[in-house]
Amino acid sequence: MAEKSKTDKMKEELFYTPSNAFYTCTDREIGKAMKFCEGYIDFLNACRTEREVNAFVKESAVRKGYREFDRSAKYAAGDKVYFDIHGKALILTTFGKKPVSAGTKIVAAHIDSPRLDLKPNPLYEDEELGYLKTHYYGGIKKYQWPTVPLALHGVICKRDGTCVTVRVGDDAGDPKFVITDLLPHLDREDRSIRKAVAGEDLNILIGSRPFGKEKGDKLVKLNLMKILNEKYGIKESDFLTAELEAVPAYPAVDIGFDRSLIGSYGHDDRVCAYPAVMAEFDVKKPEYTTVTVITDKEETGSDGNTGLHSAYLKQYICDLAELEGVPGRDVLRASECLSADVNAGFDPTFSSAFEKNNSAFLNKGIVVTKYTGSGGKGGTNDANAEYVSKVAAIFDKSGTVWQTGELGKVDVGGGGTVAKYVANLGVNVVDVGVPVLSMHAPFEIVSKMDVYMAYKGFKAFDESK
Ligand code: MN
Ligand code: MN
């Protein structure tokens, strides 16, 4: 190989060039990344909604020795607790060697994903076909959802206080559901993609067979209601007090001949939640107490009592502070947080939406997003340089491959994360996450190396001194 010229050496030393993890990592480490993602794929297939992620993580935590948080207990370094927020958000903690008053290390990821929620009164029949009405949840391109096989997940809570769990469409032998689309022969009108499918067009087809042999009114609906009554013990009015979510009914799979990518529904943001939880599980006796948060409602703006705009995190930190008899605000001031959230991966097919020098690329590691927001950084937590450099140093030291990235071009992109809600408590926060292609589509793409780098980075942060 020819020797590098002086100018090439200078460029190498002075220029910033994000590196591809496949070049910088050893084969052993690449193997570890591939292995780690097998667990991630299983997790994606087991958990399709925020409730299911909550239950799955809670069960795994209990198996790993986590106990329910008790405000009157005494905890020592290495003790592990969980705190459940209405079955939709969860906090995991490993107590550190330093007192809580020295601050905590918070990693917060969201476990809700864009989807189609059933309306409170969803069931109807039209021309002897049975349907469910939906109201979409989070930011979606509506045209992407018709002709995708769908599953239904959620709970139906009855007025006698009992709740029935619904999970149909994902298990072997289950029927699936679908939203139909107009055939191209009858769809020649030139419409923008925003108008191609309207919100009220997202009606899920769930059946076509009438009840019995005698002709009559609403017999398809009657037959469907009879099946639901037998299966779940419900009447139509029980839909009024249900929470049912339609999600794509296909499993997470390897993408590409080289199997370097994963395609799945719901990477945003289980792709940050899973590594955050695995890092939390693997931490033994950290310097600082960890607070790993998997939260709900990010996709609708973090409002509601299971979202991070509510008081639940602040209250939990105050509870931790009370264990030591110190004010909660002192703990918040001393705490640091990674807002674990995805960013857009640069897509060569749609390159005009991106500014290349400040975009995240697949396989180049986790993205440190200094600020989000839109229209002159409106609505952002713009992390301060001192804190960003501290986090960058943690990643460098641990061999975590990372890069920077903005969400698209100036005045094109925009979006929010939970960062600002944690920052508003007085905590230092920066966004860190995995780059995603086709974000918010029913089938999103991530790189296995990036997923593993999220685990590595979060673990290094949890264990930082
Ligand atoms: Mn999102
Ligand atoms: Mn997200």
Coordinates of C-alpha atoms and ligand atoms in Angstrom, one line a residue:
M1 CA 0.0 0.0 0.0
A2 CA 1.3 3.4 -0.9
E3 CA 2.3 5.6 2.0
K4 CA -0.1 8.3 3.0
S5 CA 0.9 11.8 1.9
K6 CA 1.4 14.5 4.4
T7 CA -1.8 16.3 3.4
D8 CA -3.8 13.1 3.7
K9 CA -2.4 12.6 7.2
M10 CA -3.3 16.2 8.1
K11 CA -6.8 15.7 6.7
E12 CA -7.2 12.5 8.8
E13 CA -6.1 14.4 11.9
L14 CA -8.0 17.6 11.4
F15 CA -11.2 16.8 9.6
Y16 CA -14.4 15.3 11.1
T17 CA -15.4 12.2 9.2
P18 CA -18.0 9.9 10.8
S19 CA -16.9 6.3 10.5
N20 CA -18.9 3.2 9.4
A21 CA -19.1 0.8 12.3
F22 CA -18.3 -2.1 10.0
Y23 CA -14.9 -0.6 9.3
T24 CA -14.1 0.4 12.9
C25 CA -15.4 -2.6 14.8
T26 CA -13.6 -5.9 15.1
D27 CA -15.3 -9.0 13.7
R28 CA -15.9 -10.2 17.3
E29 CA -17.8 -7.0 18.1
I30 CA -19.8 -7.2 14.8
G31 CA -20.7 -10.7 15.9
K32 CA -21.9 -9.4 19.3
A33 CA -24.0 -6.8 17.5
M34 CA -25.7 -9.4 15.3
K35 CA -26.4 -11.6 18.4
F36 CA -27.8 -8.6 20.4
C37 CA -30.2 -7.9 17.6
E38 CA -31.6 -11.5 17.7
G39 CA -32.9 -10.5 21.2
Y40 CA -34.2 -7.2 19.8
I41 CA -36.2 -9.0 17.0
D42 CA -37.7 -11.4 19.6
F43 CA -38.7 -8.4 21.7
L44 CA -40.3 -6.6 18.7
N45 CA -42.3 -9.7 17.9
A46 CA -43.5 -10.2 21.5
C47 CA -44.5 -6.5 22.1
R48 CA -46.6 -4.6 19.6
T49 CA -48.0 -1.9 21.9
E50 CA -46.9 0.2 24.9
R51 CA -48.9 -1.9 27.3
E52 CA -47.2 -5.1 26.0
V53 CA -43.7 -3.5 26.2
N54 CA -44.5 -2.4 29.8
A55 CA -45.7 -5.9 30.8
F56 CA -42.8 -7.7 29.0
V57 CA -40.1 -5.4 30.5
K58 CA -41.7 -5.6 34.0
E59 CA -41.7 -9.4 33.9
S60 CA -38.1 -9.6 32.7
A61 CA -37.1 -7.1 35.4
V62 CA -38.7 -9.2 38.1
R63 CA -36.9 -12.3 36.8
K64 CA -33.6 -10.3 37.0
G65 CA -34.2 -9.4 40.6
Y66 CA -35.9 -6.1 40.4
R67 CA -38.4 -5.4 43.2
E68 CA -41.3 -3.0 43.3
F69 CA -40.1 0.4 44.5
D70 CA -40.9 0.9 48.2
R71 CA -40.6 4.5 49.6
S72 CA -40.0 3.2 53.1
A73 CA -37.2 0.7 52.2
K74 CA -33.5 1.2 52.6
Y75 CA -31.5 0.5 49.4
A76 CA -27.8 -0.3 48.9
A77 CA -25.6 0.0 45.8
G78 CA -26.6 -2.6 43.3
D79 CA -30.2 -2.9 44.5
K80 CA -32.7 -2.9 41.7
V81 CA -36.3 -1.6 41.7
Y82 CA -39.1 -0.9 39.2
F83 CA -41.9 1.6 39.4
D84 CA -45.0 1.1 37.2
I85 CA -47.0 4.0 35.8
H86 CA -50.6 2.8 34.9
G87 CA -49.3 -0.2 33.0
K88 CA -48.1 2.0 30.1
A89 CA -44.8 3.5 31.4
L90 CA -42.2 2.0 33.6
I91 CA -39.1 3.2 35.5
L92 CA -36.2 0.9 36.4
T93 CA -33.5 1.9 38.8
T94 CA -30.2 0.4 39.9
F95 CA -28.9 2.1 43.1
G96 CA -25.4 3.6 42.8
K97 CA -22.4 3.8 45.1
K98 CA -22.9 7.5 45.5
P99 CA -26.0 8.8 47.3
V100 CA -28.9 9.8 45.2
S101 CA -28.2 13.5 46.2
A102 CA -25.1 13.3 43.9
G103 CA -27.6 13.1 41.0
T104 CA -29.0 10.3 38.8
K105 CA -28.3 9.0 35.3
I106 CA -31.6 9.1 33.4
V107 CA -32.1 7.3 30.1
A108 CA -35.6 8.0 28.7
A109 CA -37.1 6.2 25.7
H110 CA -40.7 6.0 24.5
I111 CA -42.5 2.7 23.8
D112 CA -45.6 4.0 22.0
S113 CA -45.5 3.9 18.2
P114 CA -47.7 5.4 15.5
R115 CA -50.7 3.2 14.9
L116 CA -54.5 3.3 14.3
D117 CA -56.7 3.4 17.5
L118 CA -60.3 2.3 17.3
K119 CA -62.9 5.0 17.9
P120 CA -65.0 4.6 21.0
N121 CA -68.0 3.4 18.9
P122 CA -66.1 1.7 16.1
L123 CA -68.3 -1.2 14.8
Y124 CA -70.5 -0.7 11.7
E125 CA -71.8 -2.4 8.7
D126 CA -71.9 -1.0 5.2
E127 CA -73.2 -2.9 2.2
E128 CA -73.0 -6.2 4.1
L129 CA -69.3 -5.7 5.0
G130 CA -68.3 -5.2 8.7
Y131 CA -65.8 -2.5 9.7
L132 CA -64.1 -0.7 12.6
K133 CA -63.7 3.1 12.5
T134 CA -60.2 4.3 13.6
H135 CA -58.6 7.5 14.7
Y136 CA -54.9 7.5 13.9
Y137 CA -52.3 7.9 16.7
G138 CA -49.1 9.9 16.1
G139 CA -47.8 11.3 12.8
I140 CA -48.5 9.0 9.9
K141 CA -48.6 9.2 6.1
K142 CA -52.1 7.9 5.8
Y143 CA -51.7 6.4 2.3
Q144 CA -49.2 3.9 3.8
W145 CA -51.7 2.1 5.9
P146 CA -54.3 0.6 3.5
T147 CA -53.5 -2.9 2.1
V148 CA -51.3 -3.7 5.1
P149 CA -52.3 -6.7 7.2
L150 CA -53.4 -5.5 10.6
A151 CA -53.6 -7.0 14.1
L152 CA -55.7 -5.7 17.0
H153 CA -54.2 -5.3 20.5
G154 CA -55.4 -3.8 23.7
V155 CA -57.9 -4.1 26.5
I156 CA -61.7 -3.9 26.9
C157 CA -62.6 -2.8 30.4
K158 CA -66.1 -3.6 31.4
R159 CA -68.2 -1.7 33.9
D160 CA -68.0 -4.6 36.4
G161 CA -64.3 -3.7 36.8
T162 CA -62.9 -6.6 34.8
C163 CA -60.7 -6.1 31.7
V164 CA -60.2 -8.5 28.8
T165 CA -57.0 -8.5 26.9
V166 CA -57.2 -8.5 23.2
R167 CA -54.4 -9.8 20.9
V168 CA -55.5 -11.1 17.6
G169 CA -53.7 -11.2 14.2
D170 CA -50.1 -11.8 15.3
D171 CA -50.2 -15.4 16.5
A172 CA -50.1 -18.4 14.2
G173 CA -53.6 -19.3 12.9
D174 CA -55.1 -15.9 13.8
P175 CA -57.2 -14.0 11.2
K176 CA -55.9 -10.6 10.3
F177 CA -57.7 -7.4 9.3
V178 CA -57.1 -4.8 6.6
I179 CA -57.9 -1.3 5.3
T180 CA -58.8 -1.4 1.6
D181 CA -57.6 0.9 -1.2
L182 CA -59.1 2.1 -4.5
L183 CA -57.9 0.2 -7.6
P184 CA -55.6 2.3 -9.9
H185 CA -58.1 2.0 -12.8
L186 CA -60.5 4.1 -10.8
D187 CA -58.0 6.4 -9.1
R188 CA -56.6 8.6 -11.9
E189 CA -57.3 11.9 -10.2
D190 CA -54.0 13.7 -9.4
R191 CA -54.0 14.1 -5.7
S192 CA -51.3 15.0 -3.2
I193 CA -50.3 12.2 -0.9
R194 CA -51.8 14.1 2.0
K195 CA -55.2 13.9 0.3
A196 CA -54.9 10.4 -1.2
V197 CA -56.3 8.8 1.9
A198 CA -58.3 10.8 4.5
G199 CA -58.5 10.0 8.2
E200 CA -62.1 8.9 7.8
D201 CA -61.0 6.4 5.1
L202 CA -59.0 4.4 7.5
N203 CA -61.8 1.9 8.2
I204 CA -60.7 -1.7 9.0
L205 CA -62.5 -4.5 7.2
I206 CA -63.3 -7.2 9.8
G207 CA -65.9 -9.5 8.2
S208 CA -68.6 -10.2 5.6
R209 CA -70.7 -13.2 6.7
P210 CA -74.2 -12.5 7.8
F211 CA -75.8 -14.2 10.8
G212 CA -78.0 -17.2 9.9
K213 CA -79.8 -17.8 6.6
E214 CA -82.7 -15.3 6.8
K215 CA -82.2 -12.0 5.1
G216 CA -82.3 -8.9 7.2
D217 CA -80.7 -5.7 8.4
K218 CA -77.2 -5.5 9.9
L219 CA -76.8 -9.2 10.0
V220 CA -73.0 -9.1 9.3
K221 CA -72.6 -6.8 12.3
L222 CA -74.8 -9.1 14.3
N223 CA -72.6 -12.1 13.4
L224 CA -69.4 -10.2 14.3
M225 CA -70.9 -9.0 17.6
K226 CA -71.9 -12.6 18.4
I227 CA -68.4 -13.8 17.7
L228 CA -67.0 -11.1 19.9
N229 CA -69.5 -11.9 22.6
E230 CA -68.5 -15.5 22.6
K231 CA -64.7 -14.8 22.5
Y232 CA -64.5 -11.8 24.9
G233 CA -67.9 -11.8 26.7
I234 CA -68.6 -8.2 25.5
K235 CA -71.5 -6.3 24.1
E236 CA -71.2 -3.4 21.7
S237 CA -71.4 -0.9 24.5
D238 CA -68.2 -2.3 26.0
F239 CA -66.2 -0.8 23.1
L240 CA -67.0 2.6 24.7
T241 CA -64.7 1.7 27.5
A242 CA -62.0 -0.1 25.5
E243 CA -58.6 0.8 24.3
L244 CA -57.9 -1.1 21.1
E245 CA -55.0 -0.5 18.8
A246 CA -54.5 -1.7 15.2
V247 CA -50.9 -2.4 14.3
P248 CA -49.2 -4.0 11.3
A249 CA -49.5 -7.8 11.6
Y250 CA -46.2 -9.0 10.3
P251 CA -43.0 -9.9 12.3
A252 CA -39.7 -8.1 12.4
V253 CA -37.3 -9.6 9.9
D254 CA -33.7 -9.3 8.7
I255 CA -33.4 -7.1 5.6
G256 CA -30.8 -7.5 2.9
F257 CA -28.7 -10.4 1.5
D258 CA -26.1 -9.5 4.1
R259 CA -28.7 -9.4 6.9
S260 CA -27.2 -6.1 8.2
L261 CA -30.6 -4.4 8.6
I262 CA -33.9 -5.1 10.5
G263 CA -37.3 -4.2 9.1
S264 CA -40.2 -3.9 11.5
Y265 CA -43.2 -2.0 12.7
G266 CA -42.5 0.1 15.8
H267 CA -38.7 0.6 15.7
D268 CA -39.6 4.2 16.7
D269 CA -38.9 3.9 19.6
R270 CA -38.5 0.4 20.7
V271 CA -35.1 0.5 19.0
C272 CA -34.0 2.9 21.8
A273 CA -36.2 1.4 24.6
Y274 CA -34.8 -2.1 24.2
P275 CA -31.1 -1.1 24.3
A276 CA -31.8 1.2 27.2
V277 CA -33.5 -1.6 29.2
M278 CA -30.8 -4.1 28.3
A279 CA -28.1 -1.7 29.5
E280 CA -30.1 -1.1 32.7
F281 CA -30.4 -4.8 33.3
D282 CA -26.6 -5.3 32.8
V283 CA -25.5 -2.5 35.1
K284 CA -24.2 -4.0 38.4
K285 CA -23.0 -1.4 40.9
P286 CA -22.9 2.0 39.1
E287 CA -21.3 5.1 40.6
Y288 CA -24.6 7.0 40.2
T289 CA -28.1 5.7 40.6
T290 CA -29.7 4.9 37.2
V291 CA -33.2 5.9 36.2
T292 CA -34.3 4.1 33.0
V293 CA -37.6 5.4 31.8
I294 CA -39.7 3.8 29.2
T295 CA -42.6 6.2 28.6
D296 CA -45.9 6.4 26.7
K297 CA -47.5 9.2 24.7
E298 CA -44.4 10.6 23.0
E299 CA -46.0 10.3 19.6
T300 CA -48.9 12.5 20.6
G301 CA -46.8 15.1 22.4
S302 CA -46.0 13.5 25.8
D303 CA -49.2 14.8 27.5
G304 CA -51.3 12.6 29.7
N305 CA -50.4 10.9 33.0
T306 CA -48.3 8.2 31.3
G307 CA -46.3 10.8 29.2
L308 CA -43.2 12.6 30.2
H309 CA -44.9 16.0 30.2
S310 CA -46.7 14.8 33.3
A311 CA -45.2 14.8 36.8
Y312 CA -44.4 11.1 37.2
L313 CA -40.7 11.3 36.6
K314 CA -40.3 14.4 38.9
Q315 CA -42.3 12.7 41.6
Y316 CA -40.3 9.5 41.3
I317 CA -37.0 11.5 41.6
C318 CA -38.5 13.2 44.7
D319 CA -39.4 9.8 46.2
L320 CA -35.7 8.8 45.6
A321 CA -34.6 12.0 47.3
E322 CA -36.8 11.4 50.3
L323 CA -35.1 8.1 50.9
E324 CA -32.1 10.2 51.9
G325 CA -34.0 13.1 53.4
V326 CA -32.8 15.5 50.7
P327 CA -34.9 17.9 48.6
G328 CA -35.9 16.5 45.2
R329 CA -34.8 19.6 43.4
D330 CA -31.2 19.0 44.5
V331 CA -31.3 15.6 42.9
L332 CA -32.9 17.0 39.7
R333 CA -30.2 19.7 39.5
A334 CA -27.4 17.2 39.7
S335 CA -29.0 14.6 37.3
E336 CA -28.1 14.0 33.7
C337 CA -30.2 12.5 31.0
L338 CA -30.1 10.9 27.6
S339 CA -33.3 11.4 25.7
A340 CA -33.2 8.1 23.8
D341 CA -35.0 8.7 20.5
V342 CA -34.6 7.9 16.9
N343 CA -33.5 10.4 14.2
A344 CA -34.0 10.2 10.5
G345 CA -31.4 8.2 8.6
F346 CA -30.1 9.8 5.4
D347 CA -32.1 8.2 2.5
P348 CA -30.2 8.5 -0.8
T349 CA -33.5 8.1 -2.7
F350 CA -34.9 11.2 -1.0
S351 CA -31.7 13.1 -0.6
S352 CA -33.2 16.5 -1.3
A353 CA -34.9 16.5 2.1
F354 CA -31.6 16.3 3.9
E355 CA -28.5 18.4 4.4
K356 CA -25.7 15.9 4.0
N357 CA -23.1 17.3 6.4
N358 CA -25.6 17.2 9.3
S359 CA -27.5 14.0 8.6
A360 CA -27.2 10.7 10.3
F361 CA -26.2 7.7 8.2
L362 CA -27.0 4.0 8.8
N363 CA -24.2 2.0 10.2
K364 CA -22.4 5.1 11.4
G365 CA -23.6 4.6 15.0
I366 CA -26.0 6.4 17.3
V367 CA -27.0 10.0 16.6
V368 CA -26.3 12.7 19.1
T369 CA -29.0 15.3 18.2
K370 CA -28.1 18.6 19.9
Y371 CA -31.4 20.2 19.1
T372 CA -34.7 19.3 17.5
G373 CA -37.6 21.7 16.8
S374 CA -38.5 23.6 13.7
G375 CA -38.6 27.1 12.3
G376 CA -35.6 28.5 14.0
K377 CA -35.3 25.7 16.6
G378 CA -38.8 26.3 17.9
G379 CA -39.8 24.0 20.7
T380 CA -36.4 22.5 21.2
N381 CA -34.1 21.5 24.1
D382 CA -30.9 22.8 22.7
A383 CA -28.4 20.9 24.8
N384 CA -25.5 23.0 26.1
A385 CA -22.0 22.4 24.7
E386 CA -20.5 21.4 28.1
Y387 CA -23.0 18.6 28.5
V388 CA -22.8 17.4 24.8
S389 CA -19.0 17.2 25.1
K390 CA -19.3 15.3 28.3
V391 CA -21.6 12.7 26.7
A392 CA -19.4 12.6 23.6
A393 CA -16.4 11.8 25.7
I394 CA -18.2 8.9 27.4
F395 CA -19.1 7.5 24.0
D396 CA -15.5 7.9 22.7
K397 CA -14.0 6.3 25.8
S398 CA -16.3 3.3 25.6
G399 CA -15.7 2.7 21.9
T400 CA -19.3 3.6 21.0
V401 CA -19.6 4.6 17.4
W402 CA -21.6 7.8 17.2
Q403 CA -22.4 10.7 14.8
T404 CA -24.3 13.9 14.8
G405 CA -27.5 14.6 12.9
E406 CA -30.3 17.1 12.4
L407 CA -33.8 16.1 11.4
G408 CA -33.7 17.1 7.8
K409 CA -32.9 20.5 6.2
V410 CA -33.5 23.8 7.9
D411 CA -37.2 24.7 7.5
V412 CA -38.0 21.3 6.0
G413 CA -37.5 19.1 9.0
G414 CA -39.0 19.3 12.5
G415 CA -40.1 17.2 15.3
G416 CA -39.9 16.8 19.0
T417 CA -38.8 14.3 21.6
V418 CA -39.1 13.9 25.4
A419 CA -35.9 15.9 25.8
K420 CA -37.5 19.2 26.5
Y421 CA -39.8 17.8 29.2
V422 CA -36.9 16.4 31.2
A423 CA -34.8 19.5 30.5
N424 CA -37.7 21.6 31.9
L425 CA -37.2 19.9 35.2
G426 CA -33.7 21.4 35.4
V427 CA -31.8 18.3 34.2
N428 CA -29.1 18.4 31.6
V429 CA -30.5 16.4 28.5
V430 CA -29.3 15.6 25.0
D431 CA -31.1 13.4 22.4
V432 CA -29.3 10.2 21.5
G433 CA -30.7 7.5 19.3
V434 CA -30.7 5.2 16.3
P435 CA -31.1 6.5 12.7
V436 CA -34.2 5.1 11.0
L437 CA -35.2 4.8 7.3
S438 CA -39.0 5.1 6.5
M439 CA -39.6 6.5 10.0
H440 CA -43.3 6.3 11.1
A441 CA -44.2 3.9 8.2
P442 CA -45.8 0.6 9.0
F443 CA -42.4 -1.0 8.2
E444 CA -39.3 0.9 9.4
I445 CA -35.6 0.1 8.8
V446 CA -32.7 0.2 11.2
S447 CA -29.1 -1.1 11.1
K448 CA -28.0 -3.8 13.5
M449 CA -24.7 -2.1 14.2
D450 CA -26.5 1.1 15.2
V451 CA -28.9 -0.8 17.5
Y452 CA -25.9 -2.4 19.3
M453 CA -24.1 1.0 19.6
A454 CA -27.2 2.3 21.4
Y455 CA -26.8 -0.5 24.0
K456 CA -23.1 0.2 24.3
G457 CA -23.6 4.0 24.6
F458 CA -26.4 3.8 27.1
K459 CA -24.5 1.3 29.2
A460 CA -21.4 3.5 29.2
F461 CA -23.6 6.4 30.3
D462 CA -25.3 4.4 33.1
E463 CA -21.8 3.4 34.4
S464 CA -20.1 6.8 33.9
K465 CA -18.3 8.4 36.8
Ligands
MN1 MN -41.8 9.1 16.4
MN2 MN -39.3 8.3 18.8

